[in-house]
Coordinates of C-alpha atoms in Angstrom, one line a residue:
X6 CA -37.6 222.2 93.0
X7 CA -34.3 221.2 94.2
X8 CA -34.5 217.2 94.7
X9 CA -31.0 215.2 96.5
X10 CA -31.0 211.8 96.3
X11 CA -28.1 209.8 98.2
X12 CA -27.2 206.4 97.8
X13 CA -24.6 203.5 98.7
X14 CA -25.2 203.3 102.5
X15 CA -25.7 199.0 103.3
X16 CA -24.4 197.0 105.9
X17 CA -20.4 196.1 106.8
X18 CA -18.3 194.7 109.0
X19 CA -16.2 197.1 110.9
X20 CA -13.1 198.2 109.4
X21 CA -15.5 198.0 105.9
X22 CA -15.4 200.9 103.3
X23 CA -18.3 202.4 101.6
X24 CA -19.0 205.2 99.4
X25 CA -22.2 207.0 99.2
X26 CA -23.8 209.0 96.1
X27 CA -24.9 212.8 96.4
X28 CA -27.1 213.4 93.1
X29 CA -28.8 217.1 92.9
X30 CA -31.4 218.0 90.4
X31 CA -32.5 220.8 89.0
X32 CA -29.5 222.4 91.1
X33 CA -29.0 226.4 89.7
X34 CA -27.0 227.7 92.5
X35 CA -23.3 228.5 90.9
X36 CA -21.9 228.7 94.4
X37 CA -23.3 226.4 97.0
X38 CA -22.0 223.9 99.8
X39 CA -21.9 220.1 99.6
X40 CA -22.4 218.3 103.0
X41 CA -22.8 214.9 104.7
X42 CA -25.2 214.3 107.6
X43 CA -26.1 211.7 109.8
X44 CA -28.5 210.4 112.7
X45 CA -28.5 207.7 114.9
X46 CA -31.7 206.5 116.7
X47 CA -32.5 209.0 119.6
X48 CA -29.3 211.0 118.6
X49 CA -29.6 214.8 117.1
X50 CA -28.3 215.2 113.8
X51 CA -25.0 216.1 113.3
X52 CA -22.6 217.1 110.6
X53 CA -20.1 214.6 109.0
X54 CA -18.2 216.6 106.4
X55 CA -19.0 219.6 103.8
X56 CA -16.7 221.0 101.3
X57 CA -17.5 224.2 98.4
X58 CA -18.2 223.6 95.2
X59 CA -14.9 223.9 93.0
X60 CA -13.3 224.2 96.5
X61 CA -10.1 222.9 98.3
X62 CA -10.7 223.2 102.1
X63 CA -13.0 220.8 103.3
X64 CA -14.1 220.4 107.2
X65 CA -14.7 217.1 108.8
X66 CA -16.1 216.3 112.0
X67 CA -13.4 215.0 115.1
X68 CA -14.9 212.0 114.8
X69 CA -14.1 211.0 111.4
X70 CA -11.0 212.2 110.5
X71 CA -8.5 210.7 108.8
X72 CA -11.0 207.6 107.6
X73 CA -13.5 210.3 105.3
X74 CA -13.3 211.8 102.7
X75 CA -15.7 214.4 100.9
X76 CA -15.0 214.9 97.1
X77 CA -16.7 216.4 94.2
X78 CA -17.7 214.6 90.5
X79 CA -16.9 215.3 87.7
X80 CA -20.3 217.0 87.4
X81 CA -21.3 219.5 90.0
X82 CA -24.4 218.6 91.1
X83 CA -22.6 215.2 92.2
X84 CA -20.7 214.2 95.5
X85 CA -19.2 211.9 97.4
X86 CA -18.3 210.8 100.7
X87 CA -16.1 207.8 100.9
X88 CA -15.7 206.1 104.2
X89 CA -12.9 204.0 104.8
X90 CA -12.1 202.4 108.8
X91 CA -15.9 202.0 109.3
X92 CA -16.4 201.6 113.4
X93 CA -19.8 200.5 114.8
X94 CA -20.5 203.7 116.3
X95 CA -20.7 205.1 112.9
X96 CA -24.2 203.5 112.5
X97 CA -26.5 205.9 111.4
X98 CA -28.4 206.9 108.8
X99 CA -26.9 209.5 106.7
X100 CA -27.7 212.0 104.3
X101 CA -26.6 214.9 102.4
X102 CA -27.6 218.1 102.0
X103 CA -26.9 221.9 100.4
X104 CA -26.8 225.2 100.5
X105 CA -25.4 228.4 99.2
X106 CA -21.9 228.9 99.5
X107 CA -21.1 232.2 101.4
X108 CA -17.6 232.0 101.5
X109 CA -14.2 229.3 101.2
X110 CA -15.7 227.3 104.1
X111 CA -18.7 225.1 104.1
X112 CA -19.0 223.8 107.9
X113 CA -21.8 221.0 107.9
X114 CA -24.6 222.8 110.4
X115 CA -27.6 221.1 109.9
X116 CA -29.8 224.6 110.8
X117 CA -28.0 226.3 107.7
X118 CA -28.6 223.7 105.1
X119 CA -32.0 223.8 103.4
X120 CA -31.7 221.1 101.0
X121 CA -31.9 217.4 102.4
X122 CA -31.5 213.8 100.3
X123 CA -33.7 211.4 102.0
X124 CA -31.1 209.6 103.2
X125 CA -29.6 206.3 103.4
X126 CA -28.8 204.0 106.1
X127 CA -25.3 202.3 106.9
X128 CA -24.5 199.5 109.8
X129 CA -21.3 198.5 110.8
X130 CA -21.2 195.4 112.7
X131 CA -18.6 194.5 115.0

C-alpha cells in the first residue's frame, strides 16, 4: 500500500521561504510523476508543480513561477518543493501526490494522480 507523507508547511510572513517534504513508501513504480497540490477553503484543488522521476522538465503553475521549485532527493521515493517569495494568497493547504509516469512530462492534474500525502497546511501572513 502506497503511503505519502508531506511535511514542512507552518506559518510565515510574506516574502517567507519554506520547503516541504514528499516521503513515499513502499513506492515500486520505476517510472512515476512527483507533484505538488494545494487547496484553499472553498477553492477546488489545483496543481502547483510536478516533475518525472530522474527527469529535467518540470511544469509549474502561472501562478508560481519563478518563486518554486520542484526537485528530487537523493533517494527516489523523496521530493521537494521549495517556495521562496511566499504571498498571502498562497495560503492553502498543500499536498503531494503520484502517479505513473507516461512520458517526459508530468503536468500536475489532480484527476490523474491516485496517490495523495495527507497534506500540510501553510499561511502566509501579510
Amino acid at each position: 500500500q502506497v503511503r505519502l507523507v508531506e511535511s514542512g508547511g507552518g506559518s510565515v510572513q510574506a516574502g517567507g521561504s519554506l520547503r516541504l517534504s514528499c516521503v513515499a513508501h513502499d513506492m515500486f513504480y520505476d517510472n512515476y510523476c512527483m507533484g505538488w497540490f494545494r487547496q484553499a477553503p472553498g477553492k477546488e484543488r489545483e496543481g502547483v508543480a510536478g516533475i518525472l522521476l530522474g527527469g529535467h522538465v518540470p511544469y509549474y503553475a502561472d501562478s508560481v513561477k519563478g518563486r518554486f521549485t520542484i526537485s528530487q532527493g537523493g533517494a527516489k521515493t523523496i521530493w521537494y518543493l521549495q517556495m521562496d517569495s511566499l504571498k498571502p494568497e498562497d495560503t492553502a493547504m498543500y499536498y503531494c501526490a503520484a502517479k505513473l509516469g507516461r512520458g517526459d512530462y508530468c503536468y500536475p492534474v489532480v484527476s490523474q494522480y491516485n496517490y495523495w500525502g495527507q497534506g500540510t497546511q501553510v499561511t502566509v501572513s501579510s
